[in-house]
Amino acid sequence: MTDWLLQCSACEKEFSGTDLVDVCNDCGQPVFARYRGEAPRREDLLQRADMWRYSPAMPLLPGELPVSLGEGGTPLFDASHLADEIGVGRLWIKDEAVNPTASFKARGLSGAVTRGKALGVPGFTVPTAGNAGAALAAYAAAARIPARIFAPASTPSPILDTIRALGADLVTVDGHIGDAGAKARAFAAESGWLDVSTFREPYRTEGNRTLGLELAEQLGWRLPDAIIYPTGGGEGIIAMDKVFSEMRDWGWLSPDATSRLVVAQAAGCAPLVQAFDAGEAKAKPWPNPTTHAAGLRVPAPFADRLVLAALRESNGAAVAVDEQVIRDATYRLASATGIDAAPEGGAGLAALEELVRRGELGRDSEVVLFNTGSGASYRTPQSVSA
Ligand SMILES: *Cc1c(COP(=O)(O)O)cnc(C)c1O
């Protein structure tokens, strides 16, 4: 499958698949790739262990080689002891910590840098709460294209060190990812470098779709009852929602295969939970966002409408959890499974436990929880001794 066009998610304006497009130039909303022509076939998947196994379902031109560091192909662990303790029928943990630069961000940045390189961009820039910057630094280095990364000064220091070590130009910013985003956009406008912020170009989403392709294949081409995803900007949720629908269209999944999509946020920054509970179509910017789960510190998610629509259409849920609850759940997740859970993964476990308490999930539910990053990225000498 190599034929796609780009289409605005809001006004449906179309663009050529070989144009350099960021957001819709009419309405300013996110633009996505739409596949057309003959459906790709499961039989044509490549014999490789990383996410480019799904190349027939990815936006690659004939003969094009992806910029790859072995991202994806992450394990899905059957956490039966934890499932019993929590009170669900089955619990799998998809461990994204084992990606290059230790988070799922590798998938999206492999997708975006692959496309940016093919389109001849002179450089890349991104605002980040941490992991997206580390991933961009790695893929830009692999593509031999420069990168400038804008991160809050409060980003966990192991992640800032990784960004520097991979040769990117790091600019630290006072404030949160929203403040870094304004700087990155201004820099992109003056330099002509491509801003690969969440949903501000189409191809991170295409890479992130492999989360859903891989999960479906690992479960034998079916979906679990519920998927819990620690959410800031909403990449994981939106990309899985998109690819599940594509897989149903292509006959890779049965037409009635769906999962309840569940967003886990931190109580100190929960704009999507607030909007979901209030029945609103858009989220209000969250004042003074605070959480040690850095990936969840996104006070004004750009694609709020799309996340909220995906939650409602899937009969999903949105749950906010307190800082100490996140810390306890992170420890429990790691010590019960051997997976070096990130605080974001811990927030996901805490959200799952809350849904069991509410009676929304139980012994008859099959659940997949994403551990989106690695605990090691957040451990500093201070946090270890504390
Ligand atoms: C970025 C990130 C998230 C949140 O992802 P979004 O796409 O912003 O929703 C969750 N966990 C980790 C470890 C992350 O790096």
Short mmCIF file of C-alpha atoms and ligand atoms in Angstrom, two decimals:
data_model
loop_
_atom_site.label_atom_id
_atom_site.label_comp_id
_atom_site.label_asym_id
_atom_site.label_seq_id
_atom_site.Cartn_x
_atom_site.Cartn_y
_atom_site.Cartn_z
CA MET A 1 0.00 0.00 0.00
CA THR A 2 1.69 3.16 -1.08
CA ASP A 3 -1.19 5.38 -2.11
CA TRP A 4 -2.54 7.94 0.29
CA LEU A 5 -3.74 11.50 0.38
CA LEU A 6 -3.82 13.94 3.28
CA GLN A 7 -7.08 15.21 4.68
CA CYS A 8 -8.03 17.74 7.35
CA SER A 9 -9.68 16.06 10.34
CA ALA A 10 -12.17 18.94 10.69
CA CYS A 11 -13.05 20.55 7.30
CA GLU A 12 -11.98 17.55 5.19
CA LYS A 13 -9.86 19.67 2.84
CA GLU A 14 -7.57 17.38 0.84
CA PHE A 15 -3.85 17.67 0.11
CA SER A 16 -1.50 15.55 -1.96
CA GLY A 17 0.31 12.81 -0.03
CA THR A 18 3.63 14.08 -1.37
CA ASP A 19 3.16 17.70 -0.20
CA LEU A 20 4.79 19.04 2.95
CA VAL A 21 1.72 19.78 5.08
CA ASP A 22 1.62 20.76 8.76
CA VAL A 23 -1.88 21.73 9.90
CA CYS A 24 -4.83 22.58 7.62
CA ASN A 25 -4.13 25.95 5.98
CA ASP A 26 -7.87 26.74 5.97
CA CYS A 27 -9.02 25.82 9.47
CA GLY A 28 -5.81 25.15 11.43
CA GLN A 29 -6.81 21.64 12.55
CA PRO A 30 -4.78 18.38 12.40
CA VAL A 31 -4.32 16.68 9.01
CA PHE A 32 -4.23 12.89 8.63
CA ALA A 33 -3.17 10.41 5.95
CA ARG A 34 -6.06 8.54 4.29
CA TYR A 35 -5.24 5.36 2.43
CA ARG A 36 -6.99 4.63 -0.84
CA GLY A 37 -6.87 2.11 -3.63
CA GLU A 38 -6.48 -1.58 -2.96
CA ALA A 39 -6.49 -2.61 0.71
CA PRO A 40 -3.14 -3.84 2.05
CA ARG A 41 -3.02 -7.53 2.98
CA ARG A 42 -1.90 -9.14 6.24
CA GLU A 43 -0.11 -11.76 4.13
CA ASP A 44 2.25 -9.06 2.85
CA LEU A 45 3.63 -7.99 6.22
CA LEU A 46 7.43 -7.93 6.18
CA GLN A 47 9.60 -10.48 7.96
CA ARG A 48 11.13 -7.99 10.36
CA ALA A 49 10.77 -7.62 14.11
CA ASP A 50 10.28 -3.84 14.35
CA MET A 51 7.27 -1.65 13.51
CA TRP A 52 8.20 -1.45 9.82
CA ARG A 53 6.93 -5.02 9.60
CA TYR A 54 3.69 -3.12 8.86
CA SER A 55 5.22 -1.28 5.89
CA PRO A 56 2.41 -2.38 3.52
CA ALA A 57 0.06 -0.37 5.77
CA MET A 58 2.39 2.64 6.12
CA PRO A 59 2.95 5.79 4.04
CA LEU A 60 6.10 4.71 2.20
CA LEU A 61 6.84 5.36 -1.45
CA PRO A 62 8.04 2.45 -3.60
CA GLY A 63 11.63 1.58 -2.71
CA GLU A 64 11.76 4.05 0.20
CA LEU A 65 13.70 2.90 3.28
CA PRO A 66 12.39 4.07 6.67
CA VAL A 67 14.63 5.87 9.15
CA SER A 68 14.66 3.10 11.73
CA LEU A 69 16.43 2.20 14.96
CA GLY A 70 14.45 -0.98 15.63
CA GLU A 71 11.40 0.74 17.18
CA GLY A 72 8.24 -1.21 17.97
CA GLY A 73 7.93 -4.97 18.18
CA THR A 74 7.51 -4.46 21.93
CA PRO A 75 6.43 -7.31 24.22
CA LEU A 76 2.89 -7.86 25.45
CA PHE A 77 3.10 -9.43 28.92
CA ASP A 78 0.31 -11.46 30.42
CA ALA A 79 0.24 -10.08 33.99
CA SER A 80 -1.98 -12.78 35.50
CA HIS A 81 -1.03 -12.18 39.15
CA LEU A 82 -1.75 -8.50 38.86
CA ALA A 83 -5.04 -9.26 37.05
CA ASP A 84 -6.13 -11.44 40.00
CA GLU A 85 -5.12 -8.83 42.57
CA ILE A 86 -6.91 -6.02 40.76
CA GLY A 87 -10.00 -8.04 39.89
CA VAL A 88 -10.02 -8.20 36.09
CA GLY A 89 -10.24 -11.31 33.94
CA ARG A 90 -7.07 -10.73 31.97
CA LEU A 91 -4.46 -7.99 32.05
CA TRP A 92 -1.74 -7.55 29.47
CA ILE A 93 0.96 -4.93 29.72
CA LYS A 94 2.40 -3.59 26.49
CA ASP A 95 5.88 -2.44 27.45
CA GLU A 96 6.94 0.54 25.37
CA ALA A 97 9.99 1.14 27.60
CA VAL A 98 12.06 -1.18 25.41
CA ASN A 99 11.91 1.17 22.40
CA PRO A 100 14.94 3.19 21.27
CA THR A 101 15.20 6.13 23.73
CA ALA A 102 12.87 4.23 26.07
CA SER A 103 9.33 5.32 25.17
CA PHE A 104 6.60 4.86 22.54
CA LYS A 105 7.62 8.25 21.10
CA ALA A 106 10.14 6.32 18.96
CA ARG A 107 7.28 5.08 16.77
CA GLY A 108 5.90 8.50 15.89
CA LEU A 109 9.28 10.10 15.41
CA SER A 110 10.47 7.26 13.18
CA GLY A 111 7.35 7.95 11.07
CA ALA A 112 7.76 11.74 11.00
CA VAL A 113 11.52 11.75 10.36
CA THR A 114 11.13 9.15 7.59
CA ARG A 115 8.61 11.41 5.79
CA GLY A 116 10.49 14.64 6.53
CA LYS A 117 13.69 13.18 5.11
CA ALA A 118 11.87 12.04 1.94
CA LEU A 119 10.43 15.55 1.55
CA GLY A 120 13.90 17.11 1.96
CA VAL A 121 13.35 19.22 5.09
CA PRO A 122 16.49 21.07 6.28
CA GLY A 123 15.91 20.33 9.98
CA PHE A 124 13.41 19.29 12.62
CA THR A 125 12.15 21.00 15.77
CA VAL A 126 9.83 19.88 18.58
CA PRO A 127 8.56 21.08 21.94
CA THR A 128 8.60 18.25 24.44
CA ALA A 129 7.86 17.18 27.99
CA GLY A 130 10.93 14.96 27.49
CA ASN A 131 10.51 11.71 25.62
CA ALA A 132 9.49 13.17 22.24
CA GLY A 133 12.67 15.26 22.33
CA ALA A 134 14.87 12.26 23.05
CA ALA A 135 13.20 10.33 20.23
CA LEU A 136 13.55 13.19 17.76
CA ALA A 137 17.23 13.59 18.72
CA ALA A 138 17.79 9.91 17.91
CA TYR A 139 15.92 9.77 14.58
CA ALA A 140 17.32 13.09 13.36
CA ALA A 141 20.82 11.75 14.11
CA ALA A 142 20.01 8.55 12.22
CA ALA A 143 18.77 10.62 9.26
CA ARG A 144 21.79 12.97 9.54
CA ILE A 145 19.48 16.01 9.69
CA PRO A 146 19.82 18.63 12.46
CA ALA A 147 17.25 18.98 15.26
CA ARG A 148 16.46 21.72 17.79
CA ILE A 149 14.46 20.71 20.84
CA PHE A 150 12.55 23.00 23.23
CA ALA A 151 11.94 21.46 26.67
CA PRO A 152 10.83 22.81 30.06
CA ALA A 153 13.84 23.28 32.36
CA SER A 154 11.97 21.02 34.81
CA THR A 155 12.15 18.01 32.43
CA PRO A 156 13.69 14.95 34.16
CA SER A 157 17.47 15.35 33.85
CA PRO A 158 18.21 11.85 32.45
CA ILE A 159 16.02 12.74 29.44
CA LEU A 160 17.72 16.13 28.92
CA ASP A 161 21.09 14.34 29.06
CA THR A 162 19.93 11.85 26.42
CA ILE A 163 18.86 14.68 24.09
CA ARG A 164 22.29 16.31 24.42
CA ALA A 165 24.15 13.01 24.07
CA LEU A 166 22.41 12.32 20.74
CA GLY A 167 23.71 15.59 19.31
CA ALA A 168 20.53 17.68 19.17
CA ASP A 169 20.49 21.36 19.98
CA LEU A 170 18.60 21.62 23.31
CA VAL A 171 16.90 24.84 24.43
CA THR A 172 15.42 24.74 27.93
CA VAL A 173 12.39 26.94 28.59
CA ASP A 174 10.74 28.28 31.76
CA GLY A 175 7.21 26.88 32.10
CA HIS A 176 5.48 23.85 30.56
CA ILE A 177 5.23 22.19 27.13
CA GLY A 178 2.79 24.89 25.96
CA ASP A 179 5.47 27.53 26.52
CA ALA A 180 8.03 25.36 24.69
CA GLY A 181 5.52 24.93 21.85
CA ALA A 182 5.25 28.67 21.22
CA LYS A 183 9.06 28.87 20.95
CA ALA A 184 9.28 25.86 18.63
CA ARG A 185 6.60 27.27 16.31
CA ALA A 186 8.36 30.64 16.12
CA PHE A 187 11.66 28.89 15.38
CA ALA A 188 10.06 26.69 12.68
CA ALA A 189 8.54 29.77 11.01
CA GLU A 190 11.86 31.61 10.84
CA SER A 191 14.09 28.62 9.93
CA GLY A 192 11.91 26.51 7.61
CA TRP A 193 12.65 23.48 9.79
CA LEU A 194 9.74 21.06 10.23
CA ASP A 195 7.85 21.29 13.53
CA VAL A 196 6.98 17.70 14.47
CA SER A 197 4.81 18.63 17.48
CA THR A 198 1.98 16.25 18.37
CA PHE A 199 -0.65 16.46 15.56
CA ARG A 200 1.04 19.44 13.87
CA GLU A 201 2.19 17.22 11.01
CA PRO A 202 0.49 13.99 9.82
CA TYR A 203 3.20 11.36 10.10
CA ARG A 204 3.82 10.93 13.81
CA THR A 205 0.28 9.59 13.89
CA GLU A 206 1.08 7.16 11.09
CA GLY A 207 4.02 5.77 13.08
CA ASN A 208 1.94 5.60 16.26
CA ARG A 209 -0.68 3.51 14.45
CA THR A 210 1.74 0.60 14.77
CA LEU A 211 0.78 0.50 18.49
CA GLY A 212 -2.63 -0.75 17.36
CA LEU A 213 -1.42 -2.93 14.47
CA GLU A 214 0.99 -4.72 16.75
CA LEU A 215 -1.46 -5.13 19.60
CA ALA A 216 -4.10 -6.64 17.29
CA GLU A 217 -1.59 -9.06 15.79
CA GLN A 218 -0.22 -10.08 19.21
CA LEU A 219 -3.77 -10.91 20.35
CA GLY A 220 -4.46 -12.98 17.22
CA TRP A 221 -6.13 -10.21 15.16
CA ARG A 222 -8.68 -9.22 17.75
CA LEU A 223 -9.02 -6.41 20.30
CA PRO A 224 -9.29 -6.46 24.10
CA ASP A 225 -12.38 -5.13 25.90
CA ALA A 226 -10.52 -2.05 27.12
CA ILE A 227 -7.24 -0.26 26.45
CA ILE A 228 -5.80 2.07 29.09
CA TYR A 229 -3.45 4.74 27.73
CA PRO A 230 -1.68 7.38 29.86
CA THR A 231 -2.57 10.52 27.94
CA GLY A 232 -1.27 14.04 27.53
CA GLY A 233 -1.74 15.15 23.91
CA GLY A 234 -3.58 11.99 22.87
CA GLU A 235 -1.29 10.41 20.28
CA GLY A 236 -1.74 6.83 21.43
CA ILE A 237 -5.53 7.03 21.69
CA ILE A 238 -6.08 8.79 18.36
CA ALA A 239 -3.61 6.65 16.42
CA MET A 240 -5.15 3.41 17.71
CA ASP A 241 -8.68 4.65 17.02
CA LYS A 242 -7.60 5.50 13.45
CA VAL A 243 -5.89 2.22 12.71
CA PHE A 244 -8.62 0.06 14.28
CA SER A 245 -11.06 1.62 11.84
CA GLU A 246 -8.61 1.10 8.94
CA MET A 247 -8.13 -2.55 9.96
CA ARG A 248 -11.90 -3.11 10.02
CA ASP A 249 -12.15 -1.57 6.52
CA TRP A 250 -9.34 -3.76 5.21
CA GLY A 251 -10.76 -6.95 6.70
CA TRP A 252 -7.81 -7.33 9.11
CA LEU A 253 -10.28 -7.21 12.04
CA SER A 254 -13.89 -8.30 12.13
CA PRO A 255 -16.32 -5.43 11.44
CA ASP A 256 -17.55 -5.46 15.06
CA ALA A 257 -14.10 -5.51 16.72
CA THR A 258 -13.83 -2.54 19.10
CA SER A 259 -12.15 -1.65 22.39
CA ARG A 260 -13.20 0.80 25.07
CA LEU A 261 -10.52 3.49 24.97
CA VAL A 262 -9.54 4.83 28.38
CA VAL A 263 -7.48 7.94 29.08
CA ALA A 264 -5.43 8.10 32.30
CA GLN A 265 -4.38 11.60 33.42
CA ALA A 266 -2.80 13.09 36.52
CA ALA A 267 -5.11 15.02 38.86
CA GLY A 268 -2.69 17.96 38.64
CA CYS A 269 -3.24 18.24 34.87
CA ALA A 270 -6.48 16.62 33.70
CA PRO A 271 -8.09 18.79 31.02
CA LEU A 272 -9.43 15.79 29.06
CA VAL A 273 -10.96 14.17 32.15
CA GLN A 274 -12.64 17.44 33.10
CA ALA A 275 -14.10 17.89 29.61
CA PHE A 276 -15.17 14.24 29.40
CA ASP A 277 -16.98 14.45 32.75
CA ALA A 278 -18.64 17.74 31.78
CA GLY A 279 -19.86 16.28 28.48
CA GLU A 280 -17.97 18.94 26.51
CA ALA A 281 -16.59 18.59 23.00
CA LYS A 282 -13.44 20.60 23.75
CA ALA A 283 -11.12 20.86 26.77
CA LYS A 284 -10.38 24.05 28.70
CA PRO A 285 -6.67 24.87 29.20
CA TRP A 286 -5.56 23.62 32.64
CA PRO A 287 -4.05 26.36 34.81
CA ASN A 288 -0.77 25.58 36.66
CA PRO A 289 -0.28 22.02 35.41
CA THR A 290 1.73 19.93 37.88
CA THR A 291 2.63 16.23 37.90
CA HIS A 292 5.82 14.20 38.18
CA ALA A 293 4.52 12.06 35.28
CA ALA A 294 6.09 14.50 32.80
CA GLY A 295 4.45 12.99 29.70
CA LEU A 296 1.02 13.81 31.14
CA ARG A 297 1.80 17.49 31.74
CA VAL A 298 -0.01 18.82 28.65
CA PRO A 299 -2.41 21.56 29.80
CA ALA A 300 -3.98 22.37 26.40
CA PRO A 301 -4.00 19.33 24.12
CA PHE A 302 -4.26 20.51 20.51
CA ALA A 303 -6.37 17.51 19.39
CA ASP A 304 -8.76 17.62 22.38
CA ARG A 305 -11.87 17.31 20.14
CA LEU A 306 -10.53 14.17 18.50
CA VAL A 307 -9.57 12.48 21.77
CA LEU A 308 -12.93 13.24 23.37
CA ALA A 309 -14.81 11.97 20.29
CA ALA A 310 -12.77 8.73 20.27
CA LEU A 311 -13.50 8.17 23.98
CA ARG A 312 -17.24 8.71 23.55
CA GLU A 313 -17.57 6.66 20.35
CA SER A 314 -15.80 3.71 21.98
CA ASN A 315 -17.89 3.89 25.18
CA GLY A 316 -14.58 4.67 26.88
CA ALA A 317 -13.62 6.55 30.02
CA ALA A 318 -11.30 9.22 31.36
CA VAL A 319 -9.80 8.97 34.85
CA ALA A 320 -7.60 11.36 36.84
CA VAL A 321 -5.33 10.06 39.62
CA ASP A 322 -3.43 11.83 42.41
CA GLU A 323 0.36 12.13 42.62
CA GLN A 324 0.83 9.79 45.56
CA VAL A 325 -1.55 7.26 44.00
CA ILE A 326 0.60 7.39 40.84
CA ARG A 327 3.79 6.81 42.87
CA ASP A 328 2.31 3.82 44.71
CA ALA A 329 0.88 2.29 41.52
CA THR A 330 4.19 2.75 39.65
CA TYR A 331 5.99 0.84 42.38
CA ARG A 332 3.32 -1.88 42.40
CA LEU A 333 3.40 -2.25 38.62
CA ALA A 334 7.19 -2.57 38.53
CA SER A 335 7.61 -4.77 41.59
CA ALA A 336 4.76 -7.12 40.58
CA THR A 337 5.91 -7.65 36.99
CA GLY A 338 9.61 -6.82 36.55
CA ILE A 339 8.72 -4.10 34.02
CA ASP A 340 10.56 -0.85 34.80
CA ALA A 341 7.35 1.17 34.82
CA ALA A 342 7.32 4.90 34.11
CA PRO A 343 5.10 7.12 36.29
CA GLU A 344 2.78 7.40 33.28
CA GLY A 345 2.36 3.60 33.27
CA GLY A 346 1.69 3.79 37.02
CA ALA A 347 -1.03 6.37 36.34
CA GLY A 348 -2.56 3.88 33.90
CA LEU A 349 -2.60 1.12 36.52
CA ALA A 350 -4.18 3.48 39.07
CA ALA A 351 -6.87 4.45 36.51
CA LEU A 352 -7.60 0.77 35.88
CA GLU A 353 -8.02 0.16 39.61
CA GLU A 354 -10.40 3.12 39.82
CA LEU A 355 -12.55 1.71 36.98
CA VAL A 356 -12.73 -1.63 38.78
CA ARG A 357 -13.85 0.21 41.97
CA ARG A 358 -16.54 1.99 39.94
CA GLY A 359 -17.71 -1.36 38.57
CA GLU A 360 -16.92 -0.33 34.96
CA LEU A 361 -14.41 -3.17 34.52
CA GLY A 362 -14.32 -6.51 36.33
CA ARG A 363 -13.65 -10.26 36.25
CA ASP A 364 -15.18 -10.56 32.78
CA SER A 365 -12.94 -7.83 31.27
CA GLU A 366 -9.82 -8.30 29.18
CA VAL A 367 -7.65 -5.23 29.52
CA VAL A 368 -4.44 -3.95 27.94
CA LEU A 369 -2.43 -1.34 29.82
CA PHE A 370 0.33 0.58 28.08
CA ASN A 371 3.52 1.26 29.99
CA THR A 372 4.44 4.16 27.72
CA GLY A 373 7.98 4.84 28.98
CA SER A 374 10.75 3.73 31.31
CA GLY A 375 11.16 4.38 35.01
CA ALA A 376 14.89 4.84 34.42
CA SER A 377 14.27 8.05 32.45
CA TYR A 378 12.83 9.67 35.58
CA ARG A 379 15.27 8.47 38.25
CA THR A 380 17.67 11.08 39.52
CA PRO A 381 19.97 10.74 42.55
CA GLN A 382 17.43 12.83 44.52
CA SER A 383 14.38 10.74 43.55
CA VAL A 384 16.13 7.46 44.34
CA SER A 385 17.18 8.53 47.85
CA ALA A 386 13.79 10.17 48.57
C1 LIG B 1 4.31 11.50 25.66
C2 LIG B 1 4.06 10.51 26.71
C3 LIG B 1 2.77 10.19 27.13
C4 LIG B 1 1.55 10.89 26.61
O1 LIG B 1 1.40 10.75 25.23
P1 LIG B 1 0.46 11.74 24.45
O2 LIG B 1 0.59 11.41 23.05
O3 LIG B 1 0.94 13.14 24.75
O4 LIG B 1 -0.92 11.55 24.97
C5 LIG B 1 2.61 9.20 28.07
N1 LIG B 1 3.67 8.55 28.60
C6 LIG B 1 4.93 8.84 28.24
C7 LIG B 1 6.05 8.10 28.88
C8 LIG B 1 5.17 9.82 27.27
O5 LIG B 1 6.42 10.10 26.91
#
